[in-house]
Amino acid sequence: MYLLIYDEHQFDNPQKKVLSIHKSRKEADRALEKRKKELGKKVYECNTRIVWTEKEISAGETITPGEYDTWRPGEHIPEGELYADSD
């Protein structure tokens, strides 16, 4: 399942709050767009990202690294996501 998580990128606090749960990345993308509009911010300002997990979890609970991944195994990864944004 796909999750929207709240991620402030604080290494001293690896637990991430689950904001919502979705059956597909497309549904999660729509939820992220809705959140972005509600907050009146750009995606990178929302501290929110889409992840994938097999763990049974509910919105409001927390999840830690190792329990989720950015992409589902076998999922097509867009070309722009394959390489770091560095020189």
Short mmCIF file of C-alpha atoms in Angstrom, two decimals:
data_model
loop_
_atom_site.label_atom_id
_atom_site.label_comp_id
_atom_site.label_asym_id
_atom_site.label_seq_id
_atom_site.Cartn_x
_atom_site.Cartn_y
_atom_site.Cartn_z
CA MET A 1 0.00 0.00 0.00
CA TYR A 2 1.07 3.59 -0.52
CA LEU A 3 1.27 6.09 2.30
CA LEU A 4 1.58 9.82 2.65
CA ILE A 5 4.00 10.40 5.50
CA TYR A 6 5.04 13.57 7.29
CA ASP A 7 8.84 13.75 6.98
CA GLU A 8 10.85 16.67 8.34
CA HIS A 9 14.13 14.83 7.57
CA GLN A 10 15.22 14.90 11.21
CA PHE A 11 17.76 12.12 11.67
CA ASP A 12 17.36 12.19 15.47
CA ASN A 13 13.64 11.38 15.04
CA PRO A 14 13.31 8.59 12.47
CA GLN A 15 9.61 7.92 13.17
CA LYS A 16 7.32 9.31 10.47
CA LYS A 17 3.62 9.98 11.02
CA VAL A 18 1.30 8.31 8.51
CA LEU A 19 -1.07 10.95 7.14
CA SER A 20 -3.11 8.74 4.78
CA ILE A 21 -3.21 5.33 3.12
CA HIS A 22 -3.83 4.60 -0.58
CA LYS A 23 -4.18 1.53 -2.81
CA SER A 24 -2.21 3.04 -5.72
CA ARG A 25 0.50 5.60 -6.34
CA LYS A 26 -1.99 7.52 -8.49
CA GLU A 27 -4.38 7.87 -5.51
CA ALA A 28 -1.46 8.92 -3.30
CA ASP A 29 -0.40 11.52 -5.91
CA ARG A 30 -3.90 12.99 -5.88
CA ALA A 31 -3.89 13.12 -2.07
CA LEU A 32 -0.50 14.85 -2.10
CA GLU A 33 -1.78 17.44 -4.59
CA LYS A 34 -4.83 18.04 -2.39
CA ARG A 35 -2.64 18.48 0.71
CA LYS A 36 -0.39 20.87 -1.19
CA LYS A 37 -3.38 23.00 -2.18
CA GLU A 38 -4.88 22.93 1.34
CA LEU A 39 -1.59 24.11 2.84
CA GLY A 40 -0.96 26.62 0.04
CA LYS A 41 2.60 25.33 -0.33
CA LYS A 42 4.81 23.62 -2.87
CA VAL A 43 5.41 19.88 -2.45
CA TYR A 44 8.89 20.31 -0.97
CA GLU A 45 7.51 22.79 1.60
CA CYS A 46 4.82 20.37 2.85
CA ASN A 47 7.30 17.90 4.45
CA THR A 48 5.10 15.19 2.94
CA ARG A 49 6.09 12.34 0.69
CA ILE A 50 4.75 9.14 -0.81
CA VAL A 51 6.20 5.81 0.30
CA TRP A 52 5.27 2.16 -0.16
CA THR A 53 4.97 -0.52 2.52
CA GLU A 54 3.69 -4.04 3.08
CA LYS A 55 3.16 -3.29 6.78
CA GLU A 56 -0.41 -3.18 8.07
CA ILE A 57 -0.74 0.35 9.38
CA SER A 58 -3.38 3.02 9.92
CA ALA A 59 -3.39 6.77 9.43
CA GLY A 60 -2.13 8.51 12.56
CA GLU A 61 0.33 5.74 13.45
CA THR A 62 4.07 6.03 12.93
CA ILE A 63 6.41 4.13 10.65
CA THR A 64 10.22 3.95 10.70
CA PRO A 65 12.85 3.57 7.98
CA GLY A 66 13.19 -0.08 7.01
CA GLU A 67 9.41 -0.52 7.19
CA TYR A 68 8.84 1.49 4.01
CA ASP A 69 10.54 2.28 0.70
CA THR A 70 10.12 5.03 -1.87
CA TRP A 71 9.17 2.58 -4.64
CA ARG A 72 7.27 -0.71 -4.64
CA PRO A 73 9.43 -3.64 -5.84
CA GLY A 74 9.00 -3.96 -9.61
CA GLU A 75 7.37 -0.53 -9.92
CA HIS A 76 8.46 1.60 -12.89
CA ILE A 77 10.71 4.39 -11.61
CA PRO A 78 10.60 7.55 -13.73
CA GLU A 79 13.94 8.43 -15.39
CA GLY A 80 14.21 11.69 -13.41
CA GLU A 81 14.07 9.77 -10.11
CA LEU A 82 16.94 7.41 -10.92
CA TYR A 83 19.83 9.82 -10.36
CA ALA A 84 20.75 12.35 -7.66
CA ASP A 85 20.34 16.06 -8.36
CA SER A 86 24.05 16.78 -8.21
CA ASP A 87 26.80 17.62 -10.70
#
